[in-house]
PDB file of C-alpha atoms in Angstrom:
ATOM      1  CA  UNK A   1      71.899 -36.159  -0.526  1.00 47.00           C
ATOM      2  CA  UNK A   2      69.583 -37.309  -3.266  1.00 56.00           C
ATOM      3  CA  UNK A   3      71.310 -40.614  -5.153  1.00 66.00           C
ATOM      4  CA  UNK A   4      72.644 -40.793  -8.675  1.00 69.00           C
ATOM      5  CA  UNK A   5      71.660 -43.087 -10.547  1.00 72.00           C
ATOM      6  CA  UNK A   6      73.757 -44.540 -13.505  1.00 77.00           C
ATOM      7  CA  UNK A   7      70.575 -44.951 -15.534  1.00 87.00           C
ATOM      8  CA  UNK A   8      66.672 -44.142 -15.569  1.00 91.00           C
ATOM      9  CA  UNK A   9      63.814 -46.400 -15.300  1.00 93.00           C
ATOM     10  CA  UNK A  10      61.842 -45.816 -18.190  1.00 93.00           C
ATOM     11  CA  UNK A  11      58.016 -44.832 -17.167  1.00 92.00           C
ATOM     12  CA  UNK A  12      56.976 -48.463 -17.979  1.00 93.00           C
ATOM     13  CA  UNK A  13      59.408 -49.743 -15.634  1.00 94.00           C
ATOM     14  CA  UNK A  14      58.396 -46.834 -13.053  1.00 95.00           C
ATOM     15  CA  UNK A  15      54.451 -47.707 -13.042  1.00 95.00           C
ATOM     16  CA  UNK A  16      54.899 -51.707 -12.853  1.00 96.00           C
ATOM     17  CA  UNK A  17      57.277 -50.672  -9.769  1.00 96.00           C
ATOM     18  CA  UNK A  18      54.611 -48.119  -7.790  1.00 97.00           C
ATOM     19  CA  UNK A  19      51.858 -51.127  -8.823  1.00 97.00           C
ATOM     20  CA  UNK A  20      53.858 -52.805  -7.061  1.00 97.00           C
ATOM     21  CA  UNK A  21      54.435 -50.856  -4.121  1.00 97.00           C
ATOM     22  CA  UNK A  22      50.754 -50.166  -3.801  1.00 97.00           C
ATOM     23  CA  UNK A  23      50.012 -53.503  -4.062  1.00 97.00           C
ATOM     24  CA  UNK A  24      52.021 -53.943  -0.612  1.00 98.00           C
ATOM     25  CA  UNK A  25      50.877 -51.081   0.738  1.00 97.00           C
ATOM     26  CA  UNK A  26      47.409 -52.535   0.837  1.00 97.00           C
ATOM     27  CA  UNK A  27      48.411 -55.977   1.589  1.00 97.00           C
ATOM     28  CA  UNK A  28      50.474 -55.075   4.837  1.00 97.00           C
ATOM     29  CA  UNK A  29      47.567 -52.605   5.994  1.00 97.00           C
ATOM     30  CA  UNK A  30      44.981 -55.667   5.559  1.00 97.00           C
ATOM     31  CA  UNK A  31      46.817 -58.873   6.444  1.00 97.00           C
ATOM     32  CA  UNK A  32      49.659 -57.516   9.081  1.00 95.00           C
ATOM     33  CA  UNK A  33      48.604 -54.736  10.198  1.00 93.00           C
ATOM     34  CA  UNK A  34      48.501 -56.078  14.180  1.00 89.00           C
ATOM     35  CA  UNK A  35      50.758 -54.151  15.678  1.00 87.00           C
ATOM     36  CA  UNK A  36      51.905 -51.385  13.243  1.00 92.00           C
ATOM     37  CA  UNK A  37      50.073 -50.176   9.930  1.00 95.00           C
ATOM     38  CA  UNK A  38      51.000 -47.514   7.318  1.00 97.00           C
ATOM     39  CA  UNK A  39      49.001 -44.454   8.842  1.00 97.00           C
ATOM     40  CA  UNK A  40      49.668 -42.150   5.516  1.00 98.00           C
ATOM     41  CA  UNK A  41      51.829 -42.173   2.484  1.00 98.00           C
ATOM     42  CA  UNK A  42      52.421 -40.040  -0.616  1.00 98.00           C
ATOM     43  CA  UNK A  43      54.221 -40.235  -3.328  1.00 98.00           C
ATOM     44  CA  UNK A  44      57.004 -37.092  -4.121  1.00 97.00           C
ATOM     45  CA  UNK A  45      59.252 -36.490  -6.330  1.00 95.00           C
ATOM     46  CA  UNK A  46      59.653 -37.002 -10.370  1.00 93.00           C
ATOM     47  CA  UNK A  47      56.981 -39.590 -10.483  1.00 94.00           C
ATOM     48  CA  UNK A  48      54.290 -37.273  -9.019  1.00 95.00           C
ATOM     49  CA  UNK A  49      55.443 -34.783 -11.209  1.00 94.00           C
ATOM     50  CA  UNK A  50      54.596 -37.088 -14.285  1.00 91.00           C
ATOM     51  CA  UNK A  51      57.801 -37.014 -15.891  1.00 92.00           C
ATOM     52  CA  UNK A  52      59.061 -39.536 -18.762  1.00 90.00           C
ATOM     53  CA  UNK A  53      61.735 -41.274 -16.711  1.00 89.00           C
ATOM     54  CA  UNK A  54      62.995 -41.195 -12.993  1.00 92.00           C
ATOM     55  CA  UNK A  55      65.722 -42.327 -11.103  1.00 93.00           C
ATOM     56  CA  UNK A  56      63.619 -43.380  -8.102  1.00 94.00           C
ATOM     57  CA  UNK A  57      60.342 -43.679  -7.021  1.00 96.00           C
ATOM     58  CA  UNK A  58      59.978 -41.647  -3.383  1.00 97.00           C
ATOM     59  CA  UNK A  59      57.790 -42.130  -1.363  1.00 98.00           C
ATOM     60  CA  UNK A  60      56.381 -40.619   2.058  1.00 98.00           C
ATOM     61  CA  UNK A  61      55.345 -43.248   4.580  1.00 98.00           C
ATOM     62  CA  UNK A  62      54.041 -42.556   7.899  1.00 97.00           C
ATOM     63  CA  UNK A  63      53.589 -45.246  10.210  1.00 96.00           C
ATOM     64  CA  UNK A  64      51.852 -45.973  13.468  1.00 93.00           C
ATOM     65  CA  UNK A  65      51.096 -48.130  16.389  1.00 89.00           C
ATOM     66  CA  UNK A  66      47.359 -50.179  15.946  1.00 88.00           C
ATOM     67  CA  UNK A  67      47.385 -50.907  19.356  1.00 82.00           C
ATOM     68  CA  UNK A  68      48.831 -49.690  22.678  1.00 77.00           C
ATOM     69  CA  UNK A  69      52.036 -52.225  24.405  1.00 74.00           C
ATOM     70  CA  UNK A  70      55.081 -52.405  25.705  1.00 73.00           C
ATOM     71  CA  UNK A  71      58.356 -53.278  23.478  1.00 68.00           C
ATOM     72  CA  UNK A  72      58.804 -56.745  25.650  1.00 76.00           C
ATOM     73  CA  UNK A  73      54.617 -57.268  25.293  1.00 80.00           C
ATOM     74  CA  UNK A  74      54.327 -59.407  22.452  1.00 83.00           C
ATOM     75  CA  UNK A  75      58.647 -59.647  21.810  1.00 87.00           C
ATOM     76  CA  UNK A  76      58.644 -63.428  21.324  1.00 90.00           C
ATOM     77  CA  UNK A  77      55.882 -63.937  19.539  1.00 90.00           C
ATOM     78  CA  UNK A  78      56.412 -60.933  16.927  1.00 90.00           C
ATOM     79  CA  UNK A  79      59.719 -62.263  16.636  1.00 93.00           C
ATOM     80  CA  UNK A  80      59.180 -65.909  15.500  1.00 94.00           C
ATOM     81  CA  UNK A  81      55.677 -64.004  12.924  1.00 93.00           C
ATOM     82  CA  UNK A  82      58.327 -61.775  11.350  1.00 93.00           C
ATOM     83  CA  UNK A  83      60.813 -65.036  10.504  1.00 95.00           C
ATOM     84  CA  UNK A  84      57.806 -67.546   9.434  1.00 95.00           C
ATOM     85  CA  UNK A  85      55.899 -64.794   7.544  1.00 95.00           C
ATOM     86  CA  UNK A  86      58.312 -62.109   6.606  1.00 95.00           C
ATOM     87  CA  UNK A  87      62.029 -64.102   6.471  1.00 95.00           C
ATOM     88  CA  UNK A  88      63.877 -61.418   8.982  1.00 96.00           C
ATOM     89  CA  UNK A  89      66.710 -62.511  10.696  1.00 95.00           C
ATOM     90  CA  UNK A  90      66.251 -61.683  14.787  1.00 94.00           C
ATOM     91  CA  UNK A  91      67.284 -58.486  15.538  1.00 93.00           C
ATOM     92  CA  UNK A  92      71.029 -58.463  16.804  1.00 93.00           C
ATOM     93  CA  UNK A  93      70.924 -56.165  19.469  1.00 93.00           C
ATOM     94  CA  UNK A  94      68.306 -54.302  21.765  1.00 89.00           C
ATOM     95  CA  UNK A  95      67.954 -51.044  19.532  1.00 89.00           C
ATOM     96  CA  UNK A  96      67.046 -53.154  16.381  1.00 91.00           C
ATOM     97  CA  UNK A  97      64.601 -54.910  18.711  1.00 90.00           C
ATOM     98  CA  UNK A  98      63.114 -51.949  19.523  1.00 87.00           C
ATOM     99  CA  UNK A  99      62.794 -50.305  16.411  1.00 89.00           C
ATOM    100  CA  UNK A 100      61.815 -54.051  14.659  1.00 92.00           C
ATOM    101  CA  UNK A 101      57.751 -53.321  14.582  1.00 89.00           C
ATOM    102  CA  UNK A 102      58.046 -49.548  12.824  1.00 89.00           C
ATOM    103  CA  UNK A 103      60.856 -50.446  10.691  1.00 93.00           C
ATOM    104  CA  UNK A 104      59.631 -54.178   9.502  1.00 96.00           C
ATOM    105  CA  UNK A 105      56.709 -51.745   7.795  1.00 96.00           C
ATOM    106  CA  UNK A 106      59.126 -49.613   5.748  1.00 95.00           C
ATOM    107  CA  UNK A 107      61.038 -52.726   4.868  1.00 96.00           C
ATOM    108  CA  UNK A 108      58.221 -54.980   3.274  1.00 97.00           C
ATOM    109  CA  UNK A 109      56.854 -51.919   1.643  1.00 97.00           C
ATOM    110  CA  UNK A 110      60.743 -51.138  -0.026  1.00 96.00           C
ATOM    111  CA  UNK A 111      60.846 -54.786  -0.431  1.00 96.00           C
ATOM    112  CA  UNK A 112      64.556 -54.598  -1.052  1.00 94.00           C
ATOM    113  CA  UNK A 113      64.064 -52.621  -4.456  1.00 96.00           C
ATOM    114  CA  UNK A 114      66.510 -50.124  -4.553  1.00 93.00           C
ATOM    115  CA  UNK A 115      64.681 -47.973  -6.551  1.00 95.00           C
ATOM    116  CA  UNK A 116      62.539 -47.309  -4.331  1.00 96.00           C
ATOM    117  CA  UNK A 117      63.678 -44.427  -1.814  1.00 96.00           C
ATOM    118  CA  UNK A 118      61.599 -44.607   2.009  1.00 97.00           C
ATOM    119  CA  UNK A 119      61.033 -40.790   3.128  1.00 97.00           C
ATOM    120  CA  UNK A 120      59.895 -39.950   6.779  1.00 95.00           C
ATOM    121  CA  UNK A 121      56.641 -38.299   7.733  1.00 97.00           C
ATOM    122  CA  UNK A 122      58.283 -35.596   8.808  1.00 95.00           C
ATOM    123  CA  UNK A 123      59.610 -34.482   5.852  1.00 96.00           C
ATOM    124  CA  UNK A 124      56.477 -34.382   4.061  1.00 97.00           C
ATOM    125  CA  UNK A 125      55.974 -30.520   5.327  1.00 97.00           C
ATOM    126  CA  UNK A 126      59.172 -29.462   3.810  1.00 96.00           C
ATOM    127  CA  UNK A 127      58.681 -31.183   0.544  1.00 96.00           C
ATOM    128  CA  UNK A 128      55.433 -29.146   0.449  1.00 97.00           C
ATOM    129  CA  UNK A 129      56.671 -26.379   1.177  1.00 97.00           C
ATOM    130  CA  UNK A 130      58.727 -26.625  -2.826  1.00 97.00           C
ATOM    131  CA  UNK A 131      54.680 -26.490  -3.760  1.00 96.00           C
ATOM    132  CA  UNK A 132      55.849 -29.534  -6.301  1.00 96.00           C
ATOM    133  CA  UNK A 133      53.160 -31.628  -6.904  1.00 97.00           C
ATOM    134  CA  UNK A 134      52.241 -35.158  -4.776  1.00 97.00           C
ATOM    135  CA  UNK A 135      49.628 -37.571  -4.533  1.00 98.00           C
ATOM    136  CA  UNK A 136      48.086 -39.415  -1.245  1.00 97.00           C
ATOM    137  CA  UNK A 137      48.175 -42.743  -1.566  1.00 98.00           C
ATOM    138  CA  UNK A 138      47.141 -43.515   1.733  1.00 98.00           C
ATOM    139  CA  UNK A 139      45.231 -41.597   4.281  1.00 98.00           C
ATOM    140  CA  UNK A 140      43.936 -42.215   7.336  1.00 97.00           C
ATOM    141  CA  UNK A 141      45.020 -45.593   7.059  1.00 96.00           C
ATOM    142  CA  UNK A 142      42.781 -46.257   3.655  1.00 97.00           C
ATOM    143  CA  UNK A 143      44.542 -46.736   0.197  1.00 96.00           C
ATOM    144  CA  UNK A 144      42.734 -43.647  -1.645  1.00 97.00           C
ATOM    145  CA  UNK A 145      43.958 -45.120  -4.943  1.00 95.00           C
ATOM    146  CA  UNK A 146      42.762 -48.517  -6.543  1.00 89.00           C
ATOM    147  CA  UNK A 147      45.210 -48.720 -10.062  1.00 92.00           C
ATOM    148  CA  UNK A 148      47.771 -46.819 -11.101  1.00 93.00           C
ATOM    149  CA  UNK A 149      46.190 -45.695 -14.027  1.00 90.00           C
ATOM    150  CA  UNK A 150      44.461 -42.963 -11.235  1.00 93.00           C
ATOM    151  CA  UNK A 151      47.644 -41.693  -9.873  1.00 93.00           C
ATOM    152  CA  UNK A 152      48.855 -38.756 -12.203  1.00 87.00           C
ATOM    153  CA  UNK A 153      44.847 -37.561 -11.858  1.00 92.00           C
ATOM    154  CA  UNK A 154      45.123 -37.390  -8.386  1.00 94.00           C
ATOM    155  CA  UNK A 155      48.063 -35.463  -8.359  1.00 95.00           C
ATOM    156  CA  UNK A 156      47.772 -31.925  -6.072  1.00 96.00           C
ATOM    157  CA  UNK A 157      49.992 -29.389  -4.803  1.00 97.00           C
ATOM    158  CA  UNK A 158      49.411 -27.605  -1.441  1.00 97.00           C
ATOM    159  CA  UNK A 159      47.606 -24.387  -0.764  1.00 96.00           C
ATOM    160  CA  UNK A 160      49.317 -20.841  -0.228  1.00 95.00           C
ATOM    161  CA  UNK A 161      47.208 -20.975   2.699  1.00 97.00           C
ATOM    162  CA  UNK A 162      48.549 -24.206   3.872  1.00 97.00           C
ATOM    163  CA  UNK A 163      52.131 -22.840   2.694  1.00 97.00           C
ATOM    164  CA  UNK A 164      51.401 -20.455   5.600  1.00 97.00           C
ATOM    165  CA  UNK A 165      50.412 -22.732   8.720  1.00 97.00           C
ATOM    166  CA  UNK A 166      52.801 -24.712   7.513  1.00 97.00           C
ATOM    167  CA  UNK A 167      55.814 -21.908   7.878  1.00 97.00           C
ATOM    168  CA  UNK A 168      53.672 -20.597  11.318  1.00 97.00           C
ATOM    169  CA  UNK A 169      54.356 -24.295  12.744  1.00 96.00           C
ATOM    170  CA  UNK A 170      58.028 -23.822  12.376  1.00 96.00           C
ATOM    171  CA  UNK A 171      58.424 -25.868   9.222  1.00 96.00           C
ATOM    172  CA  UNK A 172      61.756 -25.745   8.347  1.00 96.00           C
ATOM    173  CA  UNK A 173      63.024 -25.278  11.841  1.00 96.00           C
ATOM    174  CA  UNK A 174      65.682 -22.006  12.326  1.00 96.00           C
ATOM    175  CA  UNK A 175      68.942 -23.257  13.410  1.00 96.00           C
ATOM    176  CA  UNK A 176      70.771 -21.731  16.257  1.00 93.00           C
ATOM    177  CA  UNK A 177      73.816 -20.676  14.387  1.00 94.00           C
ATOM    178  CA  UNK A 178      74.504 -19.276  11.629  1.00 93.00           C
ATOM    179  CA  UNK A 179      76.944 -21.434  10.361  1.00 91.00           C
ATOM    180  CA  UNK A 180      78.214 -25.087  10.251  1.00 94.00           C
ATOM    181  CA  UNK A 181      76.036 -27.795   8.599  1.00 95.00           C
ATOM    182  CA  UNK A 182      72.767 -27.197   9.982  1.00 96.00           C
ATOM    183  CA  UNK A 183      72.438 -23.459   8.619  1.00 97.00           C
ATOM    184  CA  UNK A 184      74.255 -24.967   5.384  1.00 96.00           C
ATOM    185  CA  UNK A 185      71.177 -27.130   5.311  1.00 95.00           C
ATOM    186  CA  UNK A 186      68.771 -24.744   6.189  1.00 97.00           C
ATOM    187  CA  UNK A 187      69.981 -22.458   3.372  1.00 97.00           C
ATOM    188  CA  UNK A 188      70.011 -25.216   0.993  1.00 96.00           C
ATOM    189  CA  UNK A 189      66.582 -26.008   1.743  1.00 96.00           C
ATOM    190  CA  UNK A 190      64.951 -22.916   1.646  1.00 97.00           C
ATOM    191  CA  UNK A 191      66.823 -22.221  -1.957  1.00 96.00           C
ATOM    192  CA  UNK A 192      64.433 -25.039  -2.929  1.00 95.00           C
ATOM    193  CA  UNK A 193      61.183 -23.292  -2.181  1.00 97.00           C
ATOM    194  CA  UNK A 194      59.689 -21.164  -4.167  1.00 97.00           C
ATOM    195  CA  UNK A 195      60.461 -17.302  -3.923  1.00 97.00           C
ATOM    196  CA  UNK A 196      57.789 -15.818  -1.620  1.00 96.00           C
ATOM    197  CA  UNK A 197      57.916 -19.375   0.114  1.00 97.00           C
ATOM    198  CA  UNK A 198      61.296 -18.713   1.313  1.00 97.00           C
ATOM    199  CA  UNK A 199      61.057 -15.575   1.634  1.00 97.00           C
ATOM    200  CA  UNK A 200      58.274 -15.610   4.375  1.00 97.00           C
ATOM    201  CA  UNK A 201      60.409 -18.142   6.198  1.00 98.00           C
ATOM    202  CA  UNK A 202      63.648 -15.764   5.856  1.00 98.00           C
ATOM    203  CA  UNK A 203      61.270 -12.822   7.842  1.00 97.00           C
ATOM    204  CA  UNK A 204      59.745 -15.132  10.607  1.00 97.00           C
ATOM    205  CA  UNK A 205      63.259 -16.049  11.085  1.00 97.00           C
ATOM    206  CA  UNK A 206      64.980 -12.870  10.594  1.00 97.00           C
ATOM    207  CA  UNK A 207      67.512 -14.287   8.240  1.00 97.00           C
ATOM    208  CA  UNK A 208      67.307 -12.206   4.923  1.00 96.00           C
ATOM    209  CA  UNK A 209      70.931 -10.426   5.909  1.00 95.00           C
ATOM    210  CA  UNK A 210      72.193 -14.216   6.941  1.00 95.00           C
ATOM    211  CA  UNK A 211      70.844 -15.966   3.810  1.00 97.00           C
ATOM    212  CA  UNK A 212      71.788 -12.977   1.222  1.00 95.00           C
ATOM    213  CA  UNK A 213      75.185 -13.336   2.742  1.00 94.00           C
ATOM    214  CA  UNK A 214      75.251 -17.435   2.219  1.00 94.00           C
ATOM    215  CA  UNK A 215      73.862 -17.346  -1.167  1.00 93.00           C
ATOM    216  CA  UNK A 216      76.526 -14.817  -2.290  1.00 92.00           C
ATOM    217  CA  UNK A 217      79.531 -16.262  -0.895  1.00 85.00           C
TER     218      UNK A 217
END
């Protein structure tokens, strides 16, 4: 569930926060980028929409491995780099270790401002799919944008075309049954897409009876 926010950040507020971000994005990609590096990232949401306030700034990261190793590879060494340079703690146990070099990234970028909200990759597709706008910061591993004075210009909203290959690679994925919390998401999500979006995903699914039947209880 999206969070509520007591107040808005005014837009002045908003851009000196995604300068800000940017700024980090480029800094980790250039100066720590050993061992993981932001792969792609656009921003979603009310500030790619250009509206007058927001009660977030969200943001798409995608992040990868530079280089190929083993968790225990470089362990020691990462560890002490990430307390000298970065001020983390250790990680307690061994599934924080082993998610420490992905999720340092998302951390530094977020730099504990919680305004700003850390989406997955994965659900850039589905965000698409509302055909709201967005804008690439990042591609490829390359900042595309040098000031934030250039971000509502690149702003760009996906194809019909791309709507389709994105629906014929299973994007959002059919759930099983037809009830409980998954299809209560599913349903939920698709009521967030455009008509003829979500209605091409009700026929490769062959859930217009099922959905018609949710949206009118």
């Amino acid at each position: 569930m999206p969070t509520k926010y007591k107040s808005k950040l005014k837009k002045e507020v908003a851009l000196k926060k995604l300068e800000a971000l940017m700024e980090r994005l480029e800094f980790w990609n250039k100066n720590y980028s050993r061992y993981y590096r932001v792969e792609e990232a656009a921003l979603v949401g009310s500030m790619a929409r250009n509206e007058t306030s927001f009660g977030d700034i969200d943001l798409c990261v995608k992040v990868n491995r530079t280089q190929e190793f083993k968790v225990h590879d470089h362990r020691d060494e990462y560890i002490e780099w990430r307390k000298e340079v970065l001020g983390y703690a250790p990680p307690r146990d061994f599934s924080a270790e082993i998610g420490m070099y992905e999720l340092d990234v998302s951390r530094f970028i977020k730099s504990r401002d919680g305004r700003i909200e850390i989406l997955r990759w994965v659900q850039f597709p589905v965000i698409c799919l509302t055909m709201n706008p967005f804008v690439k910061l990042v591609e490829n591993g390359n900042c595309l944008i040098n000031s934030v004075t250039e971000v509502m210009s690149k702003s760009t909203v996906i194809t019909d075309e791309q709507a389709i290959d994105i629906v014929n690679n299973g994007v959002p994925e059919n759930p099983s049954d037809k009830k409980g919390v998954f299809w209560q998401s599913y349903c939920n999500t698709l009521a967030k897409f455009p008509v003829h979006i979500r209605n091409m995903i009700l026929e490769r699914d062959s859930n217009i009876k099922h959905y018609e039947c949710f949206a009118n209880a």
